[in-house]
Short mmCIF file of C-alpha atoms and ligand atoms in Angstrom, two decimals:
data_model
loop_
_atom_site.label_atom_id
_atom_site.label_comp_id
_atom_site.label_asym_id
_atom_site.label_seq_id
_atom_site.Cartn_x
_atom_site.Cartn_y
_atom_site.Cartn_z
CA MET D 25 -7.42 20.18 -0.71
CA PRO D 26 -3.90 21.78 0.60
CA SER D 27 -0.58 20.40 -0.61
CA SER D 28 0.27 17.21 1.28
CA LYS D 29 3.33 18.70 2.56
CA SER D 30 1.78 21.52 4.39
CA ARG D 31 -0.52 19.03 6.53
CA LEU D 32 2.33 17.12 7.52
CA SER D 33 2.90 18.73 10.91
CA GLN D 34 3.22 15.70 13.71
CA GLN D 35 5.43 13.36 14.25
CA PRO D 36 3.98 10.86 16.79
CA TYR D 37 7.61 9.51 17.74
CA PRO D 38 10.12 12.37 17.28
CA GLU D 39 12.74 10.31 18.87
CA LEU D 40 12.56 7.16 16.59
CA GLN D 41 14.90 7.97 14.00
CA LEU D 42 13.89 5.56 11.37
CA THR D 43 16.94 5.40 9.36
CA PRO D 44 18.67 2.56 8.19
CA PRO D 45 21.61 1.59 10.56
CA PRO D 46 24.86 2.70 9.23
CA THR D 47 26.65 -0.83 9.74
CA GLY D 48 25.61 -3.97 11.18
CA PRO D 49 22.53 -6.00 10.18
CA VAL D 50 19.69 -4.46 8.73
CA ILE D 51 16.18 -3.97 10.37
CA LYS D 52 13.62 -5.80 8.59
CA PHE D 53 10.15 -3.97 8.85
CA ARG D 54 6.71 -5.48 7.86
CA PRO D 55 5.58 -4.52 4.73
CA ILE D 56 2.26 -2.45 5.16
CA ILE D 57 -0.63 -3.16 2.71
CA ILE D 58 -3.26 -0.41 1.93
CA SER D 59 -6.52 -1.33 0.83
CA GLY D 60 -9.75 0.47 0.20
CA PRO D 61 -12.35 1.36 -2.41
CA SER D 62 -11.18 3.70 -5.25
CA GLY D 63 -10.96 7.18 -4.85
CA VAL D 64 -10.96 7.03 -0.92
CA GLY D 65 -7.66 8.71 -0.62
CA LYS D 66 -5.11 5.59 -0.94
CA GLY D 67 -2.99 7.06 -3.23
CA THR D 68 -3.15 10.51 -1.92
CA LEU D 69 -1.87 8.90 1.79
CA ILE D 70 0.80 6.50 0.18
CA GLN D 71 2.37 9.81 -1.54
CA MET D 72 2.29 11.69 1.59
CA LEU D 73 4.25 8.81 3.28
CA HIS D 74 6.84 8.89 0.54
CA GLU D 75 7.20 12.87 0.67
CA LYS D 76 7.78 12.57 4.17
CA HIS D 77 9.97 9.68 4.37
CA PRO D 78 11.62 9.30 0.80
CA GLY D 79 14.71 6.76 1.44
CA MET D 80 12.45 4.57 4.12
CA VAL D 81 9.19 4.46 2.98
CA THR D 82 9.14 2.31 -0.42
CA LYS D 83 6.45 1.17 -2.91
CA THR D 84 7.62 -1.68 -5.32
CA VAL D 85 7.09 -1.93 -9.11
CA SER D 86 4.49 -4.27 -10.22
CA HIS D 87 4.76 -6.78 -12.78
CA THR D 88 1.96 -6.95 -15.75
CA THR D 89 1.37 -8.61 -19.09
CA ARG D 90 -0.34 -5.23 -20.61
CA GLN D 91 1.41 -3.22 -22.94
CA PRO D 92 3.51 -0.03 -22.04
CA ARG D 93 1.62 3.42 -22.34
CA GLN D 94 3.68 6.05 -23.94
CA GLY D 95 6.30 7.57 -21.87
CA GLU D 96 5.93 4.14 -19.13
CA ILE D 97 9.50 3.08 -18.04
CA GLU D 98 10.49 -0.58 -17.72
CA GLY D 99 11.38 -1.21 -14.32
CA GLU D 100 9.97 2.47 -12.88
CA ASN D 101 6.39 1.78 -13.71
CA TYR D 102 6.01 -1.75 -14.60
CA PHE D 103 7.83 -4.59 -15.00
CA PHE D 104 6.36 -5.47 -18.47
CA ILE D 105 6.40 -9.15 -19.35
CA SER D 106 4.42 -11.71 -21.58
CA LYS D 107 1.55 -13.86 -20.50
CA ALA D 108 3.58 -17.07 -20.79
CA LYS D 109 6.18 -15.73 -18.33
CA PHE D 110 3.60 -14.55 -15.96
CA ARG D 111 2.01 -17.53 -15.83
CA SER D 112 5.25 -19.34 -15.35
CA LEU D 113 5.80 -17.33 -12.45
CA ILE D 114 2.34 -18.09 -11.11
CA SER D 115 3.26 -21.64 -11.21
CA LYS D 116 6.20 -21.11 -9.17
CA ASN D 117 4.25 -19.49 -6.75
CA ALA D 118 6.46 -16.26 -7.40
CA PHE D 119 3.78 -13.48 -6.61
CA VAL D 120 2.34 -11.90 -3.31
CA GLU D 121 -1.01 -11.22 -4.92
CA TYR D 122 -2.00 -11.38 -8.56
CA THR D 123 -5.28 -10.48 -10.61
CA TYR D 124 -6.40 -10.96 -13.78
CA PHE D 125 -7.96 -7.46 -15.02
CA SER D 126 -9.35 -6.43 -18.46
CA GLY D 127 -7.24 -9.31 -20.53
CA ASN D 128 -3.98 -8.70 -18.68
CA TYR D 129 -2.22 -9.85 -15.43
CA TYR D 130 -0.87 -7.81 -12.79
CA GLY D 131 0.85 -8.92 -9.68
CA THR D 132 3.34 -8.02 -7.12
CA SER D 133 6.27 -10.25 -6.98
CA LYS D 134 7.49 -11.50 -3.55
CA LYS D 135 11.23 -11.22 -4.74
CA THR D 136 10.31 -7.26 -5.02
CA VAL D 137 8.99 -7.07 -1.72
CA LYS D 138 11.47 -9.13 -0.10
CA ASP D 139 14.58 -7.30 -1.77
CA GLN D 140 13.24 -3.96 -0.42
CA THR D 141 12.53 -5.33 3.09
CA ALA D 142 16.11 -6.90 3.44
CA LYS D 143 17.45 -3.10 2.60
CA GLY D 144 15.63 -1.98 5.66
CA MET D 145 12.97 -0.10 3.75
CA ILE D 146 9.20 0.00 4.95
CA VAL D 147 7.46 -1.54 1.71
CA VAL D 148 3.84 0.27 1.33
CA LEU D 149 1.86 -1.45 -1.21
CA GLU D 150 -1.76 -0.61 -2.23
CA ILE D 151 -3.68 -4.34 -2.87
CA ASP D 152 -7.29 -4.58 -3.32
CA ILE D 153 -9.10 -6.76 -0.77
CA GLU D 154 -9.25 -10.02 -3.34
CA GLY D 155 -5.31 -9.74 -2.86
CA VAL D 156 -5.34 -8.94 0.73
CA LYS D 157 -7.08 -12.64 0.98
CA GLN D 158 -4.89 -14.13 -1.04
CA MET D 159 -1.78 -12.55 1.10
CA ARG D 160 -3.44 -13.79 4.33
CA LYS D 161 -3.94 -17.23 3.20
CA ALA D 162 0.32 -17.23 2.19
CA THR D 163 3.01 -17.65 4.99
CA ASP D 164 5.79 -16.12 3.61
CA ILE D 165 5.27 -12.26 3.67
CA ASP D 166 4.49 -11.09 7.16
CA ALA D 167 2.60 -7.87 6.31
CA SER D 168 0.10 -5.39 8.43
CA TYR D 169 -2.88 -4.67 6.75
CA VAL D 170 -4.92 -1.51 6.88
CA PHE D 171 -8.40 -0.58 5.06
CA ILE D 172 -9.21 3.08 4.50
CA LYS D 173 -13.00 3.87 4.54
CA PRO D 174 -14.69 6.84 3.22
CA PRO D 175 -16.84 9.10 6.01
CA SER D 176 -19.71 8.19 3.85
CA PHE D 177 -20.50 6.67 0.17
CA GLU D 178 -21.95 10.02 -0.88
CA GLU D 179 -18.72 11.45 -0.06
CA LEU D 180 -16.55 8.74 -1.81
CA GLU D 181 -19.22 9.64 -4.80
CA THR D 182 -17.74 13.27 -4.77
CA ARG D 183 -14.32 12.47 -4.39
CA LEU D 184 -14.39 10.34 -7.50
CA ARG D 185 -16.05 13.00 -9.58
CA ASN D 186 -14.09 15.51 -8.16
CA ARG D 187 -10.97 13.69 -9.36
CA SER D 188 -11.95 14.09 -12.81
CA THR D 189 -10.35 11.03 -13.99
CA GLU D 190 -13.12 8.85 -14.76
CA THR D 191 -15.94 8.10 -17.22
CA GLU D 192 -19.37 8.02 -15.80
CA GLU D 193 -19.31 4.49 -16.44
CA SER D 194 -15.96 3.88 -14.67
CA ILE D 195 -17.50 5.31 -11.86
CA GLU D 196 -20.63 3.60 -11.38
CA GLN D 197 -18.44 0.53 -11.66
CA ARG D 198 -16.03 1.48 -9.30
CA LEU D 199 -19.04 2.51 -6.82
CA GLN D 200 -20.62 -0.81 -7.16
CA GLN D 201 -17.22 -2.17 -6.26
CA ALA D 202 -16.76 -0.74 -3.22
CA LYS D 203 -20.34 -1.54 -2.15
CA GLN D 204 -18.92 -5.17 -1.69
CA GLU D 205 -15.24 -4.07 -0.56
CA LEU D 206 -16.77 -1.74 2.30
CA GLU D 207 -19.39 -5.02 3.39
CA GLN D 208 -16.27 -7.15 4.01
CA ALA D 209 -13.94 -4.52 5.41
CA ASP D 210 -15.05 -5.59 9.07
CA THR D 211 -14.62 -9.25 8.37
CA PRO D 212 -12.56 -10.82 11.61
CA GLY D 213 -8.83 -11.34 10.79
CA LEU D 214 -8.61 -9.51 7.63
CA TYR D 215 -7.29 -6.18 8.38
CA ASP D 216 -5.32 -4.75 11.43
CA MET D 217 -6.18 -1.49 11.27
CA VAL D 218 -9.43 0.17 9.54
CA LEU D 219 -9.01 3.74 9.21
CA VAL D 220 -11.98 6.57 8.25
CA ASN D 221 -10.71 8.98 6.09
CA GLU D 222 -12.49 12.00 6.79
CA ASP D 223 -9.84 14.77 7.09
CA ILE D 224 -6.48 14.12 5.48
CA ALA D 225 -3.97 15.32 8.22
CA VAL D 226 -5.76 13.32 10.77
CA SER D 227 -5.79 10.19 8.66
CA TYR D 228 -2.08 10.45 7.47
CA GLY D 229 -1.47 11.11 11.07
CA LYS D 230 -3.04 7.84 12.27
CA LEU D 231 -1.43 5.93 9.51
CA GLU D 232 1.76 7.24 10.24
CA ASN D 233 1.17 6.63 13.96
CA PHE D 234 0.26 2.81 13.32
CA ILE D 235 3.25 2.44 11.30
CA TRP D 236 5.86 3.81 13.66
CA ARG D 237 4.37 1.76 16.48
CA LEU D 238 4.69 -1.41 14.70
CA SER D 239 8.21 -0.69 13.82
CA ALA D 240 8.92 0.52 17.57
CA ASP D 241 7.42 -2.92 18.74
CA MET D 242 9.94 -4.75 16.13
CA MET D 243 12.66 -2.70 17.48
CA LEU D 244 12.03 -3.02 21.39
CA LYS D 245 11.70 -6.65 20.69
CA ARG D 246 14.93 -7.21 19.04
CA GLY D 247 16.70 -4.79 21.47
CA ILE D 248 17.28 -2.02 18.85
CA ASN D 249 18.47 1.35 20.54
CA HIS D 250 16.36 4.37 19.35
CA GLY D 251 18.87 6.69 19.27
CA THR D 252 21.03 5.34 16.93
CA GLY D 253 18.99 3.07 15.23
CA ARG D 254 21.28 0.18 15.45
CA ILE D 255 20.36 -3.30 16.72
CA THR D 256 22.33 -4.03 19.86
CA GLY D 257 20.85 -7.80 20.09
CA ASP D 258 18.83 -10.33 18.25
N1 ATP Y 15 -9.89 13.06 3.41
C1 ATP Y 15 -9.84 13.55 2.38
N2 ATP Y 15 -10.55 14.71 2.32
C2 ATP Y 15 -11.18 15.23 0.67
N3 ATP Y 15 -10.43 14.74 -0.50
C3 ATP Y 15 -9.86 13.58 -0.13
C4 ATP Y 15 -9.28 13.11 0.88
N4 ATP Y 15 -8.59 12.20 0.33
C5 ATP Y 15 -7.93 12.39 -0.80
N5 ATP Y 15 -9.17 13.25 -1.39
C6 ATP Y 15 -9.10 13.51 -2.66
O1 ATP Y 15 -10.26 12.43 -3.14
C7 ATP Y 15 -9.47 12.26 -4.81
C8 ATP Y 15 -9.52 10.52 -4.36
O2 ATP Y 15 -7.84 10.53 -3.73
P1 ATP Y 15 -7.18 9.52 -4.40
O3 ATP Y 15 -6.53 9.41 -5.96
O4 ATP Y 15 -5.96 9.36 -3.48
O5 ATP Y 15 -7.89 7.81 -4.02
P2 ATP Y 15 -7.18 6.10 -4.18
O6 ATP Y 15 -8.13 5.75 -2.95
O7 ATP Y 15 -6.06 6.40 -4.43
O8 ATP Y 15 -8.04 6.15 -5.43
P3 ATP Y 15 -7.92 4.87 -6.81
O9 ATP Y 15 -8.10 3.76 -6.03
O10 ATP Y 15 -8.93 5.03 -7.72
O11 ATP Y 15 -6.47 5.01 -7.18
C9 ATP Y 15 -8.45 12.65 -4.89
O12 ATP Y 15 -8.99 13.94 -5.63
C10 ATP Y 15 -7.73 13.20 -3.47
O13 ATP Y 15 -7.14 14.39 -3.63
#
């Protein structure tokens, strides 16, 4: 696969300068939630967004109860907290979504999403389908949801194998999980866009276009001047 930078040629809204306004109220963009089966290319697409729009597109740091691995940094890879603290945060409804996986909790705190949004950043989060269902039920984070599909199940398997990061057992588990996720992806009201990731450059263009269109709609609704990115009324 060519490097992500060489593929980033198309800017669908060249006139739209997505930089936070230097003064005045900060524009709050809707968080973008990306889901899809393991190996479909979510991480690749999100990395491309970060590389092309550093300082504008951001991810949040998750909380976990698992032990830090060698080299992992508190506040950079995860916020490492105890199970008691995690459970206390659950009871306070502090997570956008959370999951219990392999003996540990993992979750995205509402505060981290809201803090980044308040700074005028577009938060892009990778969240699985169960997390999306949790988020759709909650009302305090107004996000947009994208599901990434593989062109075929065989291609998904090829990508997972070629990535060479998984054991055979893990590949089988992921493919099993993928079947269930793909069956649910078209459930009405779950995702705002379903994107088939065939050619990575085309997929990236469609994803960027979707995000810009949302942002442009939001700016227009709020009377924002595209030239400066400043809010002219609300
Ligand atoms: N459109 C594409 N065509 C071919 N290969 C791709 C495409 N998109 C991604 N890949 C490759 O497929 C593999 C899986 O991609 P990636 O790691 O981004 O998947 P993921 O959805 O983030 O998986 P996980 O959920 O397991 O983290 C990587 O080796 C990546 O380079």
